[in-house]
PDB file as gemmi writes it, atoms N, CA and C in Angstrom:
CRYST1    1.000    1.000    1.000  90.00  90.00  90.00 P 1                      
ATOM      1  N   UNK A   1       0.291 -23.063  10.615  1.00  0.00           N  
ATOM      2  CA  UNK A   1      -0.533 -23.028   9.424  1.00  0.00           C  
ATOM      3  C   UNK A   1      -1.549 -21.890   9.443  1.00  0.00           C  
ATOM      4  N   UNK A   2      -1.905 -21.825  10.428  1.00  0.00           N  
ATOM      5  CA  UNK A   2      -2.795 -20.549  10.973  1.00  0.00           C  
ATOM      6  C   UNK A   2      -2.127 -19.068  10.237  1.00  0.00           C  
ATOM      7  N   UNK A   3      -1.028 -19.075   9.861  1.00  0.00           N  
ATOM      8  CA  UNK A   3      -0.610 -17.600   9.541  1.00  0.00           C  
ATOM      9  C   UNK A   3      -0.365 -18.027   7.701  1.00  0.00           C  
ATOM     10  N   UNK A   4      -0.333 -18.818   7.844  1.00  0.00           N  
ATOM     11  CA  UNK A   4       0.311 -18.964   5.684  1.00  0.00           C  
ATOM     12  C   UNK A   4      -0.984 -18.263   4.920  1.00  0.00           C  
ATOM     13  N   UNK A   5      -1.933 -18.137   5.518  1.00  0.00           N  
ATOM     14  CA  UNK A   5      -3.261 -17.010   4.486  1.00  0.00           C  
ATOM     15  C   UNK A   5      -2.580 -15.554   4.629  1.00  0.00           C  
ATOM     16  N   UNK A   6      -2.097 -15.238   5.837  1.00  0.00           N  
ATOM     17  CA  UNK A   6      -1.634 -13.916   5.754  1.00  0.00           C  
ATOM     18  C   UNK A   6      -0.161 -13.703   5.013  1.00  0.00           C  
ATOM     19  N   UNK A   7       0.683 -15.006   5.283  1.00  0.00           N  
ATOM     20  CA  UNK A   7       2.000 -14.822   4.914  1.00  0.00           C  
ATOM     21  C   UNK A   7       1.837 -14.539   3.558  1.00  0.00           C  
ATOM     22  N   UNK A   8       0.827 -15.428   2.630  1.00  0.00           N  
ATOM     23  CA  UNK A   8       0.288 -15.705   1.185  1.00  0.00           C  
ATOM     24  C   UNK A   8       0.434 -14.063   0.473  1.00  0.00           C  
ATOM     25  N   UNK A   9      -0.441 -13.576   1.066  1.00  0.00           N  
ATOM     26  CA  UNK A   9      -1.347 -12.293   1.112  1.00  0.00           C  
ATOM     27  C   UNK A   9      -0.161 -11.249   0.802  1.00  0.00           C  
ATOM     28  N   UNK A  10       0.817 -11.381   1.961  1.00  0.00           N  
ATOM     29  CA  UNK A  10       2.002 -10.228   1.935  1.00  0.00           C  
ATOM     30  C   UNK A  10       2.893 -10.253   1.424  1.00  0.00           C  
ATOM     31  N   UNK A  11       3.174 -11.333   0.664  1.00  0.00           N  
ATOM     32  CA  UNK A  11       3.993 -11.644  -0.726  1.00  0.00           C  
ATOM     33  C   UNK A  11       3.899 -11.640  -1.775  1.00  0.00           C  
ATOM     34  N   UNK A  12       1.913 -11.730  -2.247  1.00  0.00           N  
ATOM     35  CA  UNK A  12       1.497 -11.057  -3.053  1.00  0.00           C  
ATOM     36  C   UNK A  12       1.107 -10.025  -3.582  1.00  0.00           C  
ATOM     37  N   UNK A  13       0.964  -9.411  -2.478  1.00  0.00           N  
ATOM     38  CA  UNK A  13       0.772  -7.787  -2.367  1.00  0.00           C  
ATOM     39  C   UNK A  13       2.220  -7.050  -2.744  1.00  0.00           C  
ATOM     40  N   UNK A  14       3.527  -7.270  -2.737  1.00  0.00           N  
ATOM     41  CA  UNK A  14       4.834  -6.883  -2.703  1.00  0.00           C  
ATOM     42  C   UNK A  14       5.388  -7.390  -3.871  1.00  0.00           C  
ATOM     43  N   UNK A  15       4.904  -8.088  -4.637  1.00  0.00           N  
ATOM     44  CA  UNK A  15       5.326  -8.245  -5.935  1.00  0.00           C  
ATOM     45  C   UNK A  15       4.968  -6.974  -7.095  1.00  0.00           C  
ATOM     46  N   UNK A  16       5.634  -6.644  -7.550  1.00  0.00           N  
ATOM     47  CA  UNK A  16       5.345  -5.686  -8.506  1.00  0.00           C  
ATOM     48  C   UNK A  16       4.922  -5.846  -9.639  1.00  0.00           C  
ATOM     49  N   UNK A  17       3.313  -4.841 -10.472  1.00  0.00           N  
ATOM     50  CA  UNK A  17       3.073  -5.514 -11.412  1.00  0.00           C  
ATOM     51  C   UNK A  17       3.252  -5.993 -12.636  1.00  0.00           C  
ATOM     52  N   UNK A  18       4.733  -5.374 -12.829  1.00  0.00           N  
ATOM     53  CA  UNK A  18       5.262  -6.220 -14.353  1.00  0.00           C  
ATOM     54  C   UNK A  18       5.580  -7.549 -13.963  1.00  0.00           C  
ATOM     55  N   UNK A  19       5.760  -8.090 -12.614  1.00  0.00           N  
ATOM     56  CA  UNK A  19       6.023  -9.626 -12.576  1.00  0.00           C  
ATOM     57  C   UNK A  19       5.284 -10.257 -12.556  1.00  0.00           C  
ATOM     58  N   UNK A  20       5.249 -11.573 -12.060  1.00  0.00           N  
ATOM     59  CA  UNK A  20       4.060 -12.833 -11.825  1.00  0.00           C  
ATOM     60  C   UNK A  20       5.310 -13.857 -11.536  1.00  0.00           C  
ATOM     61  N   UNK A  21       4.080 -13.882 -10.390  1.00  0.00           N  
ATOM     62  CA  UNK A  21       4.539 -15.834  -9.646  1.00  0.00           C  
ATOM     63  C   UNK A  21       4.217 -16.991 -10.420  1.00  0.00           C  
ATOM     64  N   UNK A  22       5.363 -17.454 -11.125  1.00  0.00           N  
ATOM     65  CA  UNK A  22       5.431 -18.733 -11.778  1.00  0.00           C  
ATOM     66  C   UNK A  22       5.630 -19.821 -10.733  1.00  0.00           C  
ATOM     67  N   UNK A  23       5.405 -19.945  -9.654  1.00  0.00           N  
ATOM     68  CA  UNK A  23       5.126 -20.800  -8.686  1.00  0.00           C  
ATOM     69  C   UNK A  23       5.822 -20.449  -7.507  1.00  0.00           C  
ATOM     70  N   UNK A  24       4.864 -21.028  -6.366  1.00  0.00           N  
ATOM     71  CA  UNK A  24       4.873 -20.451  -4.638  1.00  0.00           C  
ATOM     72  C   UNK A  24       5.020 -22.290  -4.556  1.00  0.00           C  
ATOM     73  N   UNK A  25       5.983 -22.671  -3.763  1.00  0.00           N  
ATOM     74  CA  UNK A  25       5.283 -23.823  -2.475  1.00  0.00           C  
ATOM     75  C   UNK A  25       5.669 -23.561  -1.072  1.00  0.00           C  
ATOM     76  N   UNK A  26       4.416 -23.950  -0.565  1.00  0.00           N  
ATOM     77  CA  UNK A  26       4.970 -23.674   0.967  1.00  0.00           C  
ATOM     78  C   UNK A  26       4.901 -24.624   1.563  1.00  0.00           C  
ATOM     79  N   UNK A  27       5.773 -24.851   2.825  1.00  0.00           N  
ATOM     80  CA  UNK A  27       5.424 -26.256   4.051  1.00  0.00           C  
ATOM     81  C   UNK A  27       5.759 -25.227   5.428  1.00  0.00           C  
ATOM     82  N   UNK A  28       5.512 -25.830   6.428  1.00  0.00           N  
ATOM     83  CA  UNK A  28       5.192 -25.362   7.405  1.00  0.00           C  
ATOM     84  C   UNK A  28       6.205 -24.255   8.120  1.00  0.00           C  
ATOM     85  N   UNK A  29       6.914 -24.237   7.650  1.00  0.00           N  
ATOM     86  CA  UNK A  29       8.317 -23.331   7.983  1.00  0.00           C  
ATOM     87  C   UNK A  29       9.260 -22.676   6.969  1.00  0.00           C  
ATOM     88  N   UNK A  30       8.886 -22.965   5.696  1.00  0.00           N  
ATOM     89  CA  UNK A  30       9.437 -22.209   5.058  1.00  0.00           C  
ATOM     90  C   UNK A  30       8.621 -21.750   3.525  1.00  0.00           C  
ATOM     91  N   UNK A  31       9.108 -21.296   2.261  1.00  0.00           N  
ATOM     92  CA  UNK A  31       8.416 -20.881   1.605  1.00  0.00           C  
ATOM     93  C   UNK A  31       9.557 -20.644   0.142  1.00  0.00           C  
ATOM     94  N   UNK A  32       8.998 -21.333  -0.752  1.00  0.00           N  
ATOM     95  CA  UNK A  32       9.953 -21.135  -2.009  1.00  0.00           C  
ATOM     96  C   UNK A  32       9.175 -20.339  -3.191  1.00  0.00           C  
ATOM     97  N   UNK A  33       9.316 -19.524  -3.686  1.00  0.00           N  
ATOM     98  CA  UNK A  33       8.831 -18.914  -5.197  1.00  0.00           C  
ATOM     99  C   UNK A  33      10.128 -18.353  -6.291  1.00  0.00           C  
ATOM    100  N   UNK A  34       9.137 -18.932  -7.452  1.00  0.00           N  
ATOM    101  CA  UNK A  34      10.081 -18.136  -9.044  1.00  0.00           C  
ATOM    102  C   UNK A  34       8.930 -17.095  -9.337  1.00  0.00           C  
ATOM    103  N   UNK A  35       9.531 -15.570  -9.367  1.00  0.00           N  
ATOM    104  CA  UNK A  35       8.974 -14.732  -9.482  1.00  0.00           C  
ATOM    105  C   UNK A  35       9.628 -14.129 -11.416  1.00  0.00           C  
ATOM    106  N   UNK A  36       8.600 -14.224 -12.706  1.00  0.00           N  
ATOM    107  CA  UNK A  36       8.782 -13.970 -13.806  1.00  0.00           C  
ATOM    108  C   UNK A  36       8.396 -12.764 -14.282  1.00  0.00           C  
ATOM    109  N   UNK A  37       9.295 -12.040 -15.107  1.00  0.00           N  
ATOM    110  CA  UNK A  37       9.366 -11.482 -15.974  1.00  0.00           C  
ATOM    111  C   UNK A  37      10.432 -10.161 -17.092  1.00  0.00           C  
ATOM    112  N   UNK A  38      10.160  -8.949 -17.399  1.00  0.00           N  
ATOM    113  CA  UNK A  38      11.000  -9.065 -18.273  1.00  0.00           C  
ATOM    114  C   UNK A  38      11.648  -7.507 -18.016  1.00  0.00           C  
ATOM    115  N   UNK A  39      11.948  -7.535 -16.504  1.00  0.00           N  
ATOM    116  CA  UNK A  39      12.698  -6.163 -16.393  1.00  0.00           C  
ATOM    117  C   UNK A  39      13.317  -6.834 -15.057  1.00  0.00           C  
ATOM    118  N   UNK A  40      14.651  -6.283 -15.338  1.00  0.00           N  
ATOM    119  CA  UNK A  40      15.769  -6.483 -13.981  1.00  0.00           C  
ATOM    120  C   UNK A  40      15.396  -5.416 -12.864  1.00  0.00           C  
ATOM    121  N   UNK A  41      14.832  -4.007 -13.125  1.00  0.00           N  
ATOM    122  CA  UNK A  41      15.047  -3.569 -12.288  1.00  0.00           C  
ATOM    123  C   UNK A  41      13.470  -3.915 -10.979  1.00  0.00           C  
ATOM    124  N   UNK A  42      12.474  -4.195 -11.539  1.00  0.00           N  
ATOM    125  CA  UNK A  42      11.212  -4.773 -10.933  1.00  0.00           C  
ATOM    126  C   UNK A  42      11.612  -5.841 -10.069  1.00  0.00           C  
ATOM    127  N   UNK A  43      12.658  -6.765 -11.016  1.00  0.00           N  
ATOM    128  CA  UNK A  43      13.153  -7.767 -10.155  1.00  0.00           C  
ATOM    129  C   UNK A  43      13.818  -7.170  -8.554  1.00  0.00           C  
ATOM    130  N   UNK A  44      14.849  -5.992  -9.252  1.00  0.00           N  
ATOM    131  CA  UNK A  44      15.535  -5.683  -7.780  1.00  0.00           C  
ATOM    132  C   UNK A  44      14.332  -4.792  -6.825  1.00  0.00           C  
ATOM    133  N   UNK A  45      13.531  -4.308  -7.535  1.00  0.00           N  
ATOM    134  CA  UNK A  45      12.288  -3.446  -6.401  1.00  0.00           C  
ATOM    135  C   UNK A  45      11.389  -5.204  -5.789  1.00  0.00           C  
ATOM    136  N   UNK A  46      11.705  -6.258  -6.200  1.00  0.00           N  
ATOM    137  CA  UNK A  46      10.905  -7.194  -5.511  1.00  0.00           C  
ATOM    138  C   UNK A  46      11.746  -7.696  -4.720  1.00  0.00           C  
ATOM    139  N   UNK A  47      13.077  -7.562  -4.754  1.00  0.00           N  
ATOM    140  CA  UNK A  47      13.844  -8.014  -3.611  1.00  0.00           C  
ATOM    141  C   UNK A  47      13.656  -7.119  -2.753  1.00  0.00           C  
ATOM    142  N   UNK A  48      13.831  -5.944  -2.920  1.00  0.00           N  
ATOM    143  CA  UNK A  48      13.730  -4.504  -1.569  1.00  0.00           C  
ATOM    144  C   UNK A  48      12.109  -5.108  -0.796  1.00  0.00           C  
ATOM    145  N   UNK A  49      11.438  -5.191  -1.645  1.00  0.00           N  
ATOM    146  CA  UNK A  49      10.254  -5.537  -0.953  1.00  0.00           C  
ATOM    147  C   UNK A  49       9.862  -6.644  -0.097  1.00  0.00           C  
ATOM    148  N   UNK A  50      10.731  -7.539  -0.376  1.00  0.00           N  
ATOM    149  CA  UNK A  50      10.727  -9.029   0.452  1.00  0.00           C  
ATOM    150  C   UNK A  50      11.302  -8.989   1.439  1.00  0.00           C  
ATOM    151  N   UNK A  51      12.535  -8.288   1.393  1.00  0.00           N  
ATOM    152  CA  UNK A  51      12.866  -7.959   2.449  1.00  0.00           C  
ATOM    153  C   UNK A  51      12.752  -7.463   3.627  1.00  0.00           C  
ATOM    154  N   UNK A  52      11.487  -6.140   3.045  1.00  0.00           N  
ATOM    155  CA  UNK A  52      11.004  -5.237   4.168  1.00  0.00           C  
ATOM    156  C   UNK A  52       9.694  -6.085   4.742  1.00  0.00           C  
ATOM    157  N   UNK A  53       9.412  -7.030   4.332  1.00  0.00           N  
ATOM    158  CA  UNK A  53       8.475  -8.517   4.991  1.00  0.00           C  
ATOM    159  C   UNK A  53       9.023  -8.909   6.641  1.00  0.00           C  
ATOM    160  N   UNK A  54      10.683  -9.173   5.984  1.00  0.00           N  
ATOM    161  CA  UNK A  54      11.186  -9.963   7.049  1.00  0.00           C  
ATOM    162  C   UNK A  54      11.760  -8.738   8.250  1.00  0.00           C  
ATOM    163  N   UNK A  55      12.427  -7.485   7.513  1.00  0.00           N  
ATOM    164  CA  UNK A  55      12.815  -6.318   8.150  1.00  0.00           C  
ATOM    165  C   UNK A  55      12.165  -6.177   9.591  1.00  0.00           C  
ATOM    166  N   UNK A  56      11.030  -5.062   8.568  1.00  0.00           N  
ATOM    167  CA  UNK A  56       9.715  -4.676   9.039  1.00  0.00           C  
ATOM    168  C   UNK A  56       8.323  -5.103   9.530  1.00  0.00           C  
ATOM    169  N   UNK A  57       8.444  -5.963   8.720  1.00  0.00           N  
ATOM    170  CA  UNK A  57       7.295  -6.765   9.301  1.00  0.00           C  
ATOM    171  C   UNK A  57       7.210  -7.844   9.571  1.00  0.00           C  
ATOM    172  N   UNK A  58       8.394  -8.731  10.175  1.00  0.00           N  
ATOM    173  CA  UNK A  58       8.626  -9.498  10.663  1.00  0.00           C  
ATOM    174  C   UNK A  58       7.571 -10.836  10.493  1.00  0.00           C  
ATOM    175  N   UNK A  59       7.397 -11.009   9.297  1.00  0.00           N  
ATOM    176  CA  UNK A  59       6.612 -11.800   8.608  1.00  0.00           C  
ATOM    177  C   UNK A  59       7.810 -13.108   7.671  1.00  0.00           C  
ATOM    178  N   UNK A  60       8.860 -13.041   7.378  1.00  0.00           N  
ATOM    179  CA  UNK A  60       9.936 -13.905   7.052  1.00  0.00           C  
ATOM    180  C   UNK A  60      11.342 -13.411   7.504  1.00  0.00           C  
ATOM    181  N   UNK A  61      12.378 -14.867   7.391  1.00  0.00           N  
ATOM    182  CA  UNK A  61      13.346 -14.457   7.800  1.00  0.00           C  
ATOM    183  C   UNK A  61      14.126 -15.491   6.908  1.00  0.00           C  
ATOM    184  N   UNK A  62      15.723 -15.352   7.062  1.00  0.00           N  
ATOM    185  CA  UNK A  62      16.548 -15.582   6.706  1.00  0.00           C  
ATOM    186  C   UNK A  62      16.241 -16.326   4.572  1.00  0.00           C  
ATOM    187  N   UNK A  63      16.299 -15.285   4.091  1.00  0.00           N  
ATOM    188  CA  UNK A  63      15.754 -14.846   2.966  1.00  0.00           C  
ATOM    189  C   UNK A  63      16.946 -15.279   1.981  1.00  0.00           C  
ATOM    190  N   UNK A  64      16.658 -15.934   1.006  1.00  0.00           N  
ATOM    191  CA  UNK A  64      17.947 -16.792   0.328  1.00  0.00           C  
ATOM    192  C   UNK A  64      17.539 -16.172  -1.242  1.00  0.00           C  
ATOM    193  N   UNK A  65      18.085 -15.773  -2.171  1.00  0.00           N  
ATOM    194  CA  UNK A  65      18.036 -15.790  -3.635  1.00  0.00           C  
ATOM    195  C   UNK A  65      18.889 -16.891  -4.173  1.00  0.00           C  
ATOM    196  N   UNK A  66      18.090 -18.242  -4.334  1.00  0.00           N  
ATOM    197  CA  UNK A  66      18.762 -19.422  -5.417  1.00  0.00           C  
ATOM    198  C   UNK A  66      19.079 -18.952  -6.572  1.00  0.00           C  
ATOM    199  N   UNK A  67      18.531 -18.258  -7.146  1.00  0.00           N  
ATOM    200  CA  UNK A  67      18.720 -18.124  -8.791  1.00  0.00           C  
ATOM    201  C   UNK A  67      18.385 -16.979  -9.368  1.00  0.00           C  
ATOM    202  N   UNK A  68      19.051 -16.380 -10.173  1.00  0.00           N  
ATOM    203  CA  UNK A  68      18.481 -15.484 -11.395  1.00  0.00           C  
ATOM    204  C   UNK A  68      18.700 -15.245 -12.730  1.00  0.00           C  
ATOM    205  N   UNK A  69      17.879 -16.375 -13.570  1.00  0.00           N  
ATOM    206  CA  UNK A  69      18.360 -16.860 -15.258  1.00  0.00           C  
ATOM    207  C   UNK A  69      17.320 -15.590 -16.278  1.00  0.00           C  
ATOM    208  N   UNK A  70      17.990 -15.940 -17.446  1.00  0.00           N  
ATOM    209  CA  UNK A  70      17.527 -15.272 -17.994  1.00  0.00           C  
ATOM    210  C   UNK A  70      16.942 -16.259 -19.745  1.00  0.00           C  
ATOM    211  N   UNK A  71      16.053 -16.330 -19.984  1.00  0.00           N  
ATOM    212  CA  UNK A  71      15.679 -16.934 -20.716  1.00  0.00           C  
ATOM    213  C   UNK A  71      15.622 -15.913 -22.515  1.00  0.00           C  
ATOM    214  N   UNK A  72      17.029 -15.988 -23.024  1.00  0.00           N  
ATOM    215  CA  UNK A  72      17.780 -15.250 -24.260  1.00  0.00           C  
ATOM    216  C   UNK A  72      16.266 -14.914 -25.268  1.00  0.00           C  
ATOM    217  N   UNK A  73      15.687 -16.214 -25.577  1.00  0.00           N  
ATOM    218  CA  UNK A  73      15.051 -16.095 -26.504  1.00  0.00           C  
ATOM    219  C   UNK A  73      13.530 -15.464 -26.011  1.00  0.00           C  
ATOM    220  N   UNK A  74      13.335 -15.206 -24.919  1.00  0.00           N  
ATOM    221  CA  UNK A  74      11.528 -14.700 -24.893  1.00  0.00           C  
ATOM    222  C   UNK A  74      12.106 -13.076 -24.112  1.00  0.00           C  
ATOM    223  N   UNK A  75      12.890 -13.065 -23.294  1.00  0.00           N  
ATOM    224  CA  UNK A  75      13.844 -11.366 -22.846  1.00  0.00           C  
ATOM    225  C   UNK A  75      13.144 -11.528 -20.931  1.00  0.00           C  
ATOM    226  N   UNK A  76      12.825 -13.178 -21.135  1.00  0.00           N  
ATOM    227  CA  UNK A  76      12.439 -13.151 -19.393  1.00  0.00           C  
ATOM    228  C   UNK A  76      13.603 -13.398 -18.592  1.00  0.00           C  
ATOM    229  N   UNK A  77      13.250 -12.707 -17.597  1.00  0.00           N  
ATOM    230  CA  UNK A  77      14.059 -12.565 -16.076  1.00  0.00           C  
ATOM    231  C   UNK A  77      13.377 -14.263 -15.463  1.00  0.00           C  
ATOM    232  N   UNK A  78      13.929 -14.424 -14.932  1.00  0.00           N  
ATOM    233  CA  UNK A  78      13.328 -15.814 -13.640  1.00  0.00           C  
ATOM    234  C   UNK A  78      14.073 -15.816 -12.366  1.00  0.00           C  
ATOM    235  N   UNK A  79      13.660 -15.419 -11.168  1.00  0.00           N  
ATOM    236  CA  UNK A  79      14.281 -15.584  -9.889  1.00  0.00           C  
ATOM    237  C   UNK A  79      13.533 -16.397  -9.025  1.00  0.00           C  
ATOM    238  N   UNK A  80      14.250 -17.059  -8.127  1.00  0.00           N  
ATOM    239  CA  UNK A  80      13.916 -18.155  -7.626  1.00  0.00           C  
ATOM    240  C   UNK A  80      14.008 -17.500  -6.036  1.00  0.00           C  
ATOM    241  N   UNK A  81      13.474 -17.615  -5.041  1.00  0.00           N  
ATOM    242  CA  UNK A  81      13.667 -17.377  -3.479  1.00  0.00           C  
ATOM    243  C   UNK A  81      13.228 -17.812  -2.681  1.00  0.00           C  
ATOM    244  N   UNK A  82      13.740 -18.559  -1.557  1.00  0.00           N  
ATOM    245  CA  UNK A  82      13.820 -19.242  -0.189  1.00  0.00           C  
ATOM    246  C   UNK A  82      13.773 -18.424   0.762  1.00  0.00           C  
ATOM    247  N   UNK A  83      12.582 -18.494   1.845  1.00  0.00           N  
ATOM    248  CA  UNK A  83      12.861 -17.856   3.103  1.00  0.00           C  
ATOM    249  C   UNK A  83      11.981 -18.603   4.218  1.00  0.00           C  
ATOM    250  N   UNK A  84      12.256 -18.603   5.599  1.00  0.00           N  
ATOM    251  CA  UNK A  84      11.746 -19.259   6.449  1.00  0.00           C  
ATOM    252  C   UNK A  84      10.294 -18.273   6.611  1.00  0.00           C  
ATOM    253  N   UNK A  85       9.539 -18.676   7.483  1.00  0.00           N  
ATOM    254  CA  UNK A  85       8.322 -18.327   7.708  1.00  0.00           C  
ATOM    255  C   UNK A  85       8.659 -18.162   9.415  1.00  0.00           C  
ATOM    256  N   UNK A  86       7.737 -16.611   9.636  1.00  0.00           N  
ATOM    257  CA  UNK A  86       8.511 -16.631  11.362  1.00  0.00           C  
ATOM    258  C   UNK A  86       7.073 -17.140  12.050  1.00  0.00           C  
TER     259      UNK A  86                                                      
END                                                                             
């Protein structure tokens, strides 16, 4: 628990600012968020970036994408992602 202020921190910092976190939960080992909004390619620069968390900075691992809907009528993106906490 001692590290989830920093883990917090470096996932928010790596989101890019056309998106927003439509919700984070965390428990002691792992970490779920839907990251919103209305460009695909922000979406794919927030995957490159999550990644280089677990890469590089060995801050998460085994990094899952549940979902990526698209909501027709408002032109939002919604992705959903799972990753352990190291």
């Amino acid at each position: 628990r001692q590290k989830l202020p920093d883990v917090v921190n470096a996932i928010l910092a790596v989101i890019p600012e056309e998106l927003s976190a439509s919700s984070m939960q965390f428990s002691a080992k792992n970490i779920s968020l839907v990251i919103s909004g209305n460009s695909l390619i922000s979406m794919n620069g927030l995957i490159d970036n999550i990644t280089v968390l677990g890469e590089q900075k060995n801050i998460l691992k085994n990094l899952i994408v549940q979902q990526l809907s698209l909501d027709v009528k408002s032109g939002t993106y919604s992705i959903s992602v799972q990753a352990d906490i190291r």
